[in-house]
Coordinates of C-alpha atoms in Angstrom, one line a residue:
Chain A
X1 CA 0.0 0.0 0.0
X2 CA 0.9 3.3 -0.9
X3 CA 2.0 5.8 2.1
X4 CA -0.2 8.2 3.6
X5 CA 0.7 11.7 4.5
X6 CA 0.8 11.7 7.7
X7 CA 1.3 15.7 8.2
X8 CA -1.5 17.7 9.9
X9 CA 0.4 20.8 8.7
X10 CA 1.8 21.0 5.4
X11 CA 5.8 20.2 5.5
X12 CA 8.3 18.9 3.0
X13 CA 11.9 18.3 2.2
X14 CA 13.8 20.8 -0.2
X15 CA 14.6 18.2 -2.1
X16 CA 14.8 17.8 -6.1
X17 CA 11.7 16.5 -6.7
X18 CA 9.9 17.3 -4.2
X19 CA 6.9 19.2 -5.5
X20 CA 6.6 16.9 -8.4
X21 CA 7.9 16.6 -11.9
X22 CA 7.3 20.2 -12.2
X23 CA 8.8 20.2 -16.0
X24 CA 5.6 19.4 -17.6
X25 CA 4.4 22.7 -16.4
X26 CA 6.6 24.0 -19.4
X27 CA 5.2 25.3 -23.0
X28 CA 8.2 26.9 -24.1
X29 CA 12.0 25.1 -24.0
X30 CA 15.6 26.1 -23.9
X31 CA 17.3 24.7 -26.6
X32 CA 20.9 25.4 -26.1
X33 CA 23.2 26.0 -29.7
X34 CA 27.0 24.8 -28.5
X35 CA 28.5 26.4 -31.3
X36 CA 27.6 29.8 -29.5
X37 CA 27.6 28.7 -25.5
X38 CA 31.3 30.2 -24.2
X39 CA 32.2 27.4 -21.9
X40 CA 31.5 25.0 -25.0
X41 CA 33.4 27.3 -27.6
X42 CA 36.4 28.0 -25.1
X43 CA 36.8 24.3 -23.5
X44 CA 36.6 26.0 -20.2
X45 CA 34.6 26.7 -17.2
X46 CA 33.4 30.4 -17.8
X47 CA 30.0 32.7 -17.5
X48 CA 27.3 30.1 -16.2
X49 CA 25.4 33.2 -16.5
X50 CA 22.4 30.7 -17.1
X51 CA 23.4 28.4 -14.1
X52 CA 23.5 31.6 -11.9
X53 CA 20.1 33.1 -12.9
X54 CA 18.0 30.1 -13.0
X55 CA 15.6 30.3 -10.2
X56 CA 14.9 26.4 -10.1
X57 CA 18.5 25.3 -10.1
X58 CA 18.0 22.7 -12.9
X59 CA 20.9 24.0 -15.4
X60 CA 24.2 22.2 -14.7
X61 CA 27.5 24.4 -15.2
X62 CA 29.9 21.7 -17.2
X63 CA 31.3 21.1 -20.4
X64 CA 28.1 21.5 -22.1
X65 CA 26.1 23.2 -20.5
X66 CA 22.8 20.9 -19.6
X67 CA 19.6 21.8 -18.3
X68 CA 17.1 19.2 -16.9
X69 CA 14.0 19.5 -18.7
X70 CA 12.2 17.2 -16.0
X71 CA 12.0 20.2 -13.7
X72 CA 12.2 22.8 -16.2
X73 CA 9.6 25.0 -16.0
X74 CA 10.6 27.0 -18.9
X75 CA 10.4 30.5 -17.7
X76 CA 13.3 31.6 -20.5
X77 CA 15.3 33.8 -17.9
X78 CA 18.6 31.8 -19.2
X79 CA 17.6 32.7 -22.6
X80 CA 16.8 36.2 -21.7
X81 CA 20.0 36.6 -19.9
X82 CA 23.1 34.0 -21.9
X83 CA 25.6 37.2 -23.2
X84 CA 26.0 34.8 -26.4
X85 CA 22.4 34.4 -27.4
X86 CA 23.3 30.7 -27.3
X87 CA 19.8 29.2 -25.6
X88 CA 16.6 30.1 -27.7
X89 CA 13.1 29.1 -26.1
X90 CA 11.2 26.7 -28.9
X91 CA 7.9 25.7 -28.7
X92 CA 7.0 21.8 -26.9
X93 CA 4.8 21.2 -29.7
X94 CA 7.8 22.5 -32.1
X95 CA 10.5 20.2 -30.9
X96 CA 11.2 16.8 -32.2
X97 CA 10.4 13.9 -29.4
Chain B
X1 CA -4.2 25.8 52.6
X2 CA -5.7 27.4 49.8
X3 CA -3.9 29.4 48.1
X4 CA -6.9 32.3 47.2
X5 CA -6.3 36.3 46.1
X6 CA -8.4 38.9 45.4
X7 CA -7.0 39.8 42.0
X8 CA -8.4 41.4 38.3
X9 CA -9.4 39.2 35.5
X10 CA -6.0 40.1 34.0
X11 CA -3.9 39.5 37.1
X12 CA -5.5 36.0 37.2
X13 CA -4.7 35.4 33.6
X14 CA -1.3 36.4 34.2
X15 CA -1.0 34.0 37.1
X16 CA -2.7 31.1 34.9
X17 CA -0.1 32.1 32.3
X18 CA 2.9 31.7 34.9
X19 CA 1.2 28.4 36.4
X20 CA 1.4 26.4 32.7
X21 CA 5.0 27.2 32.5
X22 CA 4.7 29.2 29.0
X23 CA 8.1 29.5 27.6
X24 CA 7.8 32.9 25.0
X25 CA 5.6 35.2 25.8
X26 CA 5.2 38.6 22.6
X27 CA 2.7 40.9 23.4
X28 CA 1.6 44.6 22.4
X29 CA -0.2 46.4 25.0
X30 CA -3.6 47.4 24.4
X31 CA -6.4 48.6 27.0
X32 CA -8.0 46.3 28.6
X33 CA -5.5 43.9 28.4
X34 CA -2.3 45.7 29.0
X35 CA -2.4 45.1 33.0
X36 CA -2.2 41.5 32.0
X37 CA 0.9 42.6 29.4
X38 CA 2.7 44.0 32.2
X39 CA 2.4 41.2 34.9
X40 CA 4.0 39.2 32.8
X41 CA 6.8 41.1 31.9
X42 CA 6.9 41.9 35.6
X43 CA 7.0 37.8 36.1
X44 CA 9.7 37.2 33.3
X45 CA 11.9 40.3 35.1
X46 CA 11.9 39.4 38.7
X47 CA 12.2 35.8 37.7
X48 CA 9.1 34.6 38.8
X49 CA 8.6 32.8 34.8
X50 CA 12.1 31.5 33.4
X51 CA 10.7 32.7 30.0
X52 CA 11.3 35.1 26.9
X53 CA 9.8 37.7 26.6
X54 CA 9.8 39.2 23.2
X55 CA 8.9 42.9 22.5
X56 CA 7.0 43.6 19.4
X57 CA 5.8 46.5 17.4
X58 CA 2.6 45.6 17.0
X59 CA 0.0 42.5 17.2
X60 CA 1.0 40.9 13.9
X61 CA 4.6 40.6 14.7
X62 CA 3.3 39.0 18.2
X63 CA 1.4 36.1 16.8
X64 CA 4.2 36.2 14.4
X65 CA 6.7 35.3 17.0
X66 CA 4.6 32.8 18.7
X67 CA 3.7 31.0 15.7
X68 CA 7.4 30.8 15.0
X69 CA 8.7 30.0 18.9
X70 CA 5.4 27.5 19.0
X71 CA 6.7 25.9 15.7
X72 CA 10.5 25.1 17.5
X73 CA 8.6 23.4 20.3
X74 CA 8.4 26.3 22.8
X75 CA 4.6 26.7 25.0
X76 CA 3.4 30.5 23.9
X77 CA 1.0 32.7 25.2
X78 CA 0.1 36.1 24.2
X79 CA -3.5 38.5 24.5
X80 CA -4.8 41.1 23.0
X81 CA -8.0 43.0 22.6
X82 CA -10.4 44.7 20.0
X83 CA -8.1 46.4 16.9
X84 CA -5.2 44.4 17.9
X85 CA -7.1 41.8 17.6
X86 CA -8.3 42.5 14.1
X87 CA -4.5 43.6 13.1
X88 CA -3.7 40.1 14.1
X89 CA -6.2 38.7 12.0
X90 CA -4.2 37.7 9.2
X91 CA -1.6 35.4 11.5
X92 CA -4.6 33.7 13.4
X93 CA -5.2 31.8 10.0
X94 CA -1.7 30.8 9.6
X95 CA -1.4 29.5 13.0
X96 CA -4.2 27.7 12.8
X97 CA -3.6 25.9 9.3
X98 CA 0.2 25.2 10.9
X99 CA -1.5 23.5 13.7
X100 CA -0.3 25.3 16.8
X101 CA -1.3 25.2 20.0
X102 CA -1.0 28.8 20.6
X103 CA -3.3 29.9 23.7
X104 CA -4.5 33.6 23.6
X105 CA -6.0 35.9 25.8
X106 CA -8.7 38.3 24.3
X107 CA -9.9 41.0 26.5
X108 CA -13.0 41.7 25.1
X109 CA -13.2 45.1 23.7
X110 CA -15.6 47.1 21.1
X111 CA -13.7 48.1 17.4
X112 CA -13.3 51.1 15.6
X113 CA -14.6 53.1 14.3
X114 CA -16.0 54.8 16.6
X115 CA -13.6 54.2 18.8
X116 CA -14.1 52.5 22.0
X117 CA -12.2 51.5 24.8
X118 CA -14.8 49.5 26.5
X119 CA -16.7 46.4 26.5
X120 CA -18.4 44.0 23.7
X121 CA -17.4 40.7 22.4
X122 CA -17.2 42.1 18.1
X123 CA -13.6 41.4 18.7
X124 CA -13.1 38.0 18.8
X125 CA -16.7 37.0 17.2
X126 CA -15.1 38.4 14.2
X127 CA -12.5 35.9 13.9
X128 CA -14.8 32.6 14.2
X129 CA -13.8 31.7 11.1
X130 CA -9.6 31.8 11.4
X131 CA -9.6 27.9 12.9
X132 CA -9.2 28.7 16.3
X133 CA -11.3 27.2 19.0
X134 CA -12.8 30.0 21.3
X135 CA -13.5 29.5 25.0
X136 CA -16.1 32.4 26.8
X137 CA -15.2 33.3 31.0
X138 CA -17.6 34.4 33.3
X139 CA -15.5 35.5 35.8
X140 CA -11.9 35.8 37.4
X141 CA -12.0 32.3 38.6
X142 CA -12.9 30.7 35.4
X143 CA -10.1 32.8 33.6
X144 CA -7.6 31.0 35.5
X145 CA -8.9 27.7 35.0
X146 CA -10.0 27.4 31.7
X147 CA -6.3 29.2 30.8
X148 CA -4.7 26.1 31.9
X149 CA -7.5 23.7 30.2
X150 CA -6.8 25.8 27.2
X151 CA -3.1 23.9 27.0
X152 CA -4.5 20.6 27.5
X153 CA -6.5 21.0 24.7
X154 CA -4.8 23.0 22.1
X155 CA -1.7 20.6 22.8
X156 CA -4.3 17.5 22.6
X157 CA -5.9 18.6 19.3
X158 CA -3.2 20.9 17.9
X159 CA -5.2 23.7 17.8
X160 CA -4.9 27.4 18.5
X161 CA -6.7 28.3 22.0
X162 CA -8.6 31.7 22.1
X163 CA -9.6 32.0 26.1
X164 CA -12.2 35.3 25.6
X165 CA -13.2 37.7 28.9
X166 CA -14.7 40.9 29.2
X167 CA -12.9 43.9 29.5
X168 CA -13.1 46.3 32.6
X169 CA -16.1 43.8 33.7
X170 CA -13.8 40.9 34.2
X171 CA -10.4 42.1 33.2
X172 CA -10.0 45.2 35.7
X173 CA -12.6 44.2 38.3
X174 CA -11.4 42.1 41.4
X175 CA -12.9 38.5 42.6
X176 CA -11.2 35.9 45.2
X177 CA -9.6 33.6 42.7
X178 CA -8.1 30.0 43.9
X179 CA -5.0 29.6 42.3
X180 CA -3.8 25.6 42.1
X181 CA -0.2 25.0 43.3
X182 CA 2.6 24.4 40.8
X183 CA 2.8 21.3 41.0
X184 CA -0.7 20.2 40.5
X185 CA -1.2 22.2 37.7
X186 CA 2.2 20.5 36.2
X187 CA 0.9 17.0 36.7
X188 CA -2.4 18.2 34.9
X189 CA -0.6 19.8 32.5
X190 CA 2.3 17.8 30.5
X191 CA 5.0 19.2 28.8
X192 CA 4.3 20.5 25.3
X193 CA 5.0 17.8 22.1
X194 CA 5.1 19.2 18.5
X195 CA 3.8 17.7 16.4
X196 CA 6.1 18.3 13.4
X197 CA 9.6 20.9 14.5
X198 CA 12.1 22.6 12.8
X199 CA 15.2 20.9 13.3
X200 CA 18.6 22.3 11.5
X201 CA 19.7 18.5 11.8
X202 CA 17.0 17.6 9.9
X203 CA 15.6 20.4 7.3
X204 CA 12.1 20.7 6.3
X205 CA 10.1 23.5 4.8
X206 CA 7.2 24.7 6.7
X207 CA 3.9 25.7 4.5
X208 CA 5.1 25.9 1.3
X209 CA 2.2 26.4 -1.6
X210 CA -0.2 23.7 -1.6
X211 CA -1.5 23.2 -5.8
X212 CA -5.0 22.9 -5.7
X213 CA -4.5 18.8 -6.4
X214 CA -2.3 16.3 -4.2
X215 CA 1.0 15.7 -5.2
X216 CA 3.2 12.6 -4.8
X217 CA 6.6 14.2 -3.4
X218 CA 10.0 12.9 -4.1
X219 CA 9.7 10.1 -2.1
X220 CA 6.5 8.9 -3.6
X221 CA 4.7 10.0 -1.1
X222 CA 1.1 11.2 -2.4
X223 CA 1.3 14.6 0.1
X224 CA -2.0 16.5 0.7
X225 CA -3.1 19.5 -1.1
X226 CA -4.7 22.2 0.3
X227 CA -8.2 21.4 0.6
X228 CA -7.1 17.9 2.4
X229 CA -5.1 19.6 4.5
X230 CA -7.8 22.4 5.4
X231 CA -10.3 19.6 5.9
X232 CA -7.7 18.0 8.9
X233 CA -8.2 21.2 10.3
X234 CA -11.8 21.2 10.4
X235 CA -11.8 17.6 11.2
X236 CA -9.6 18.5 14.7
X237 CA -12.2 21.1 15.4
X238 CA -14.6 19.8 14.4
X239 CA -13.9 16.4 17.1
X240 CA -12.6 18.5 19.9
X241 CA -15.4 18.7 22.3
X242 CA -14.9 15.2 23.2
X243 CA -11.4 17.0 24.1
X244 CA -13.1 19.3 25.9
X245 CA -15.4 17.8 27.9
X246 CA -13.1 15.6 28.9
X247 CA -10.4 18.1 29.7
X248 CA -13.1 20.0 32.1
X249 CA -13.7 16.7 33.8
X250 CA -10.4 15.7 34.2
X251 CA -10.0 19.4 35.8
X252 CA -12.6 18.9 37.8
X253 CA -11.5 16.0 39.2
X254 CA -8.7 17.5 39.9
X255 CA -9.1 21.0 41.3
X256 CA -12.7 20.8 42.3
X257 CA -14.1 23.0 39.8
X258 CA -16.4 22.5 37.1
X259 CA -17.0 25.0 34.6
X260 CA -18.9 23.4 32.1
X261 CA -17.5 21.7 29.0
X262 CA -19.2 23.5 25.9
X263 CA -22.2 24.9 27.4
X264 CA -23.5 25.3 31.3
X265 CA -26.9 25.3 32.7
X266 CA -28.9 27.2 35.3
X267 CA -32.3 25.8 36.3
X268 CA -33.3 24.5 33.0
X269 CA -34.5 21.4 34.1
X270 CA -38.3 22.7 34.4
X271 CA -37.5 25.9 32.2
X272 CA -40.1 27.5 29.9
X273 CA -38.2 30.5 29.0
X274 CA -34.2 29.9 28.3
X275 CA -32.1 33.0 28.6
X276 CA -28.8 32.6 26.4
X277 CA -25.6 34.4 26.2
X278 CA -21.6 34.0 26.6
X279 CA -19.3 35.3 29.0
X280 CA -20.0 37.7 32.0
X281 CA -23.5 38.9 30.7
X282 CA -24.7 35.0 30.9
X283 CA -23.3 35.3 34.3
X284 CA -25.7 37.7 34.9
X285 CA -28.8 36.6 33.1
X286 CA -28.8 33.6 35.9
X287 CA -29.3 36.8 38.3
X288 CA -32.2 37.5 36.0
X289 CA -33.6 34.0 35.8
X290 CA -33.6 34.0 39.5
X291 CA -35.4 37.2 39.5
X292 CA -37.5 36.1 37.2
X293 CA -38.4 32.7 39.2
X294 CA -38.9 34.8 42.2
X295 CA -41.8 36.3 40.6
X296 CA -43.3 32.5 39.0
X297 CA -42.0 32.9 35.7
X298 CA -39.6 29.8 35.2
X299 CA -36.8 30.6 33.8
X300 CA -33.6 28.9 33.4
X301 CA -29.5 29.8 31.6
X302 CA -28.0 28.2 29.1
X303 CA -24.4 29.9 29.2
X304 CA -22.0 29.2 25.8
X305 CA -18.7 28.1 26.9
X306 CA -17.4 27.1 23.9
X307 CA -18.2 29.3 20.5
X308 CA -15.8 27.4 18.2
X309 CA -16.2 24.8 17.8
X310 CA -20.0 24.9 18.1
X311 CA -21.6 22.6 20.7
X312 CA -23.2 19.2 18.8
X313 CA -26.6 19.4 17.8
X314 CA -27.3 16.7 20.0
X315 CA -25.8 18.9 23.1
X316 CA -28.0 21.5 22.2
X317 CA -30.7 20.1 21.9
X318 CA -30.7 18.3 25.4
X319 CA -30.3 21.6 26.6
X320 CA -33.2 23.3 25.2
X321 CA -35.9 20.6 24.7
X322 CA -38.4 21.8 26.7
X323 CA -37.9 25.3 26.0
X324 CA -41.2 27.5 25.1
X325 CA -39.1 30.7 24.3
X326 CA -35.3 31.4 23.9
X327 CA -33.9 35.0 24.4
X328 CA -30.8 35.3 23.7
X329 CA -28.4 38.7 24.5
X330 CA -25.3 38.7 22.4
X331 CA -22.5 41.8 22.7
X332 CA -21.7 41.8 18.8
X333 CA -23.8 41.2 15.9
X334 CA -23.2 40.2 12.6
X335 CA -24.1 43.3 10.3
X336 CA -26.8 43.3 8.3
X337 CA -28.3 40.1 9.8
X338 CA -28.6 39.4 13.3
X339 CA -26.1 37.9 16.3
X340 CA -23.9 35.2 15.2
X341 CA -24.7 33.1 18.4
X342 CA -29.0 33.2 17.3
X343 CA -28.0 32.3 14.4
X344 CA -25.7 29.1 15.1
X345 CA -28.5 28.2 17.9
X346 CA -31.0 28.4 15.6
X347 CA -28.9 26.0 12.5
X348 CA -28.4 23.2 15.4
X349 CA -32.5 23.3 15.9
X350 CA -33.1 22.6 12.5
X351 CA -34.8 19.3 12.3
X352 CA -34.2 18.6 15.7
X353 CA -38.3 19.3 16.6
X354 CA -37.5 22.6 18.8
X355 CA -39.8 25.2 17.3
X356 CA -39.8 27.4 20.1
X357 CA -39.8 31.3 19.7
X358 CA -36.1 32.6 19.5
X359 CA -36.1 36.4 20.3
X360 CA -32.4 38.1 19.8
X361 CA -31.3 41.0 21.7
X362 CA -28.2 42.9 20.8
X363 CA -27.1 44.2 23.9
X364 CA -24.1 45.9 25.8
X365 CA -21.9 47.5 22.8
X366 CA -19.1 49.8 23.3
X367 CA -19.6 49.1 27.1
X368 CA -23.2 50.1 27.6
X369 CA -23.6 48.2 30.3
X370 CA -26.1 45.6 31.3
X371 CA -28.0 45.0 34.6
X372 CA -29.7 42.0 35.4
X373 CA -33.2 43.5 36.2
X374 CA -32.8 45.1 32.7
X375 CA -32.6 41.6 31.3
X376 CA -35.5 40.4 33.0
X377 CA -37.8 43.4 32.0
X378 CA -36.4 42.4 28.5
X379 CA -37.5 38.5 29.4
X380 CA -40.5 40.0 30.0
X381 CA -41.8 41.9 27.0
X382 CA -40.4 39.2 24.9
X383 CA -42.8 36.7 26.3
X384 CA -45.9 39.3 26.7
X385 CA -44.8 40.1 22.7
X386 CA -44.8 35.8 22.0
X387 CA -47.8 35.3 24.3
X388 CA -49.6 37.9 21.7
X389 CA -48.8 35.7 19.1
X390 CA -45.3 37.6 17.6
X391 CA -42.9 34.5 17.0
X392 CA -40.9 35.7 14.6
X393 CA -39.1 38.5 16.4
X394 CA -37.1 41.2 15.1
X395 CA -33.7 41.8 16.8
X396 CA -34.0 44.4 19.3
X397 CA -31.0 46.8 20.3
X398 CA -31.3 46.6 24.1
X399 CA -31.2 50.1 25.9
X400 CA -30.7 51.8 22.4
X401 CA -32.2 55.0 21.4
X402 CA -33.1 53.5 17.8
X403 CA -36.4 56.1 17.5

């Protein structure tokens, strides 16, 4: 049997996750071009302005850049703030999976 | 030997206050309760009450604090009357729907505007809906004791605790008041155990948004949304006057005094005419229905303890059952309809076969103040008025010019 929540106030654990696979919430996606993202061009850690803006801490500052689309809501703040115009926001319904 | 004082409604609260061991203690001064503000910061000072006591700026920021020293496991107490009541308003909701058992003093007092200073109960009838159960006094004594019955129960049910009394009637007026020794009132009284608590070692978030569905969380837990969550709530309420009774018993028991669990009687055994009220104006309509007795007219009291949550149907309706007439005086009202209390009283009759006459008196605002041969005059014409035929009874304004 499934567990029951046992709270009589409402609690939870900041925790990725936690409030669901909030990524379906999303309409529009970031879609990040490589052959404009710094870090990717220069081979180097650098800017992770995206990383550093996103309010739900789902990009992840490496060698590329990735962002987890599970939890994603796709507000475009990374896309509204990459210096490079590397991350474009494209349509669910637009992209190919 | 007993350990009995002459002392103000708000000295006794104070002392009830110091006897339950509260741990934080915010509070903003406010007439009529500010006596009772400054006892215990006189307590807390000279070391009477190992406690904090934290200064505020206002009543939000003191329900504020005790919602957040009641959350890390601490006991709380504050008061407040009339506006700093209302200003509280918004924080009595959230304490409620985080499941505290906050106890609170309010020293009944009218609201602006006009402004007031003195007695009615608007205050703290305005806030029946925030999830907090409320608890009426009729006097000094029954402060103290139904203060430390307030912390059994809001600590049984996880509930907030609004303990009500009248100000300048009870609050500055004094009465001999037994207090209980320490110790008893410790072995009555357990040590406070949250329910959920904040624990660096072990971080949670504390009322996050609920989305209007449930949600499983990242465990796999399916966690409640808001509506189940706000139906627990009601559901504690909603089951606590099997708390409560047995709380009063249990004090009872203990300390010889029995104040009623959600409602008290007077003579209503044989009673044709029920007089109805909460608080110290119920107190004194069992002066009237002894007056009114003396002169063959058999009347009886039915005193409201407990407002929130409303006595069960089937309580009230034991109470009442042979009831010709109800009057019922009530020191708020609900504007543009009648008093709250006629109203409740008359949604638990429904069905139940009572169909006696229910005549609503609005009486005592802003302090105007209520004897209890004035209540049996207004027995009186109420029953010459039904005895004519007039069931259906507009409210009257008691000892108001209204011409």
């Amino acid at each position: 049997m499934k567990k029951k929540d046992e709270n009589i106030s409402a609690m939870c654990k900041p925790t990725v996750g936690e409030a669901g696979r909030t990524g379906d919430w999303r309409d529009l996606r970031p879609v990040i071009d490589h052959s404009k993202c710094t870090p990717f061009v220069k081979k180097k850690a650098a800017c992770y302005l995206c990383w550093l803006y996103c309010p739900e801490a789902v990009v992840k500052a490496g060698i590329p850049v990735e962002i987890d689309l599970e939890y994603c809501k796709g507000c475009g703040i990374c896309a509204e703030e990459c210096p490079s115009r590397a991350i474009s926001m494209v349509r669910e319904d637009k992209c190919n999976d | 030997m007993t350990d009995a004082r002459i002392i103000t409604g708000n000295q006794a609260a104070a002392l009830a206050a110091r006897l339950c061991d509260v741990q934080v203690i915010a509070a903003y001064p406010i007439t009529p309760q500010s006596q009772l503000a400054e006892m215990l910061s006189l307590y807390v000072e000279s070391g009477q009450l190992r406690a904090e006591y934290v200064r505020v700026e206002g009543e939000h920021s003191a329900m504020t604090v005790c919602i957040g020293a009641s959350t890390v496991g601490a006991r709380v107490f504050t008061a407040t009357s009339s506006n700093g009541l209302l200003y509280m308003h918004e924080q009595l909701h959230w304490a409620a729907g985080s499941r505290l058992p906050i106890v609170m003093c309010c020293v009944n007092r009218g609201v602006g505007a006009p402004w007031s200073i003195f007695n009615d109960q608007q205050d703290s009838l305005a806030q029946r809906d925030t999830g907090w159960i409320q608890m009426y006094c009729r006097d000094n004594q029954e402060i103290l004791d139904t203060i430390i019955q307030a912390y059994r129960i809001a600590e049984t049910v996880y509930a907030p605790v609004m303990v009500c009394y009248d100000g300048f009637v009870l609050s500055h007026t004094m009465m001999p008041v037994v207090s209980p020794t320490p110790a008893a009132v410790r072995k009555f009284l357990p040590p406070y155990k949250p329910h959920t608590i904040l624990d660096s070692n072990n971080p949670m978030t504390i009322n996050s948004v609920l989305l209007p569905n449930r949600r499983p969380d990242a465990e796999g837990v399916l966690c409640d949304g808001y509506m189940e969550m706000r139906y627990k709530l009601q559901n504690a309420l909603n089951r606590s006057p099997e708390t409560i009774r047995e709380v009063n018993r249990q004090y009872a028991e203990a300390f010889g005094r029995d104040h009623g669990g959600m409602l008290w009687t007077h003579r209503t055994e044989d009673a044709e005419v029920i007089l109805t009220s909460m608080g110290s104006l119920a107190a004194e309509a069992t002066v009237a229905a002894d007056a009114l007795r003396e002169e063959g007219i058999k009347a009886g009291v039915v005193g409201i303890r407990v407002f929130r949550p409303f006595p069960e149907k089937k309580e009230v309706v034991a109470a009442y059952r042979n009831a010709k007439a109800i009057i019922l005086f009530e020191k708020s009202v609900s504007y543009g309809y009648e008093g709250g209390l006629c109203s409740d009283l008359k949604a638990a009759f429904y069905g139940s076969g009572i169909n006696a006459a229910i005549h609503d008196h609005v009486a005592g605002l802003g302090g105007r103040d209520v004897k209890a041969r004035e209540l049996v005059e207004a027995v009186k014409s109420s029953l010459a008025r039904i005895a004519e035929g007039e069931r259906e009874l507009n409210t009257t304004w008691l000892n108001c010019h209204t011409e």
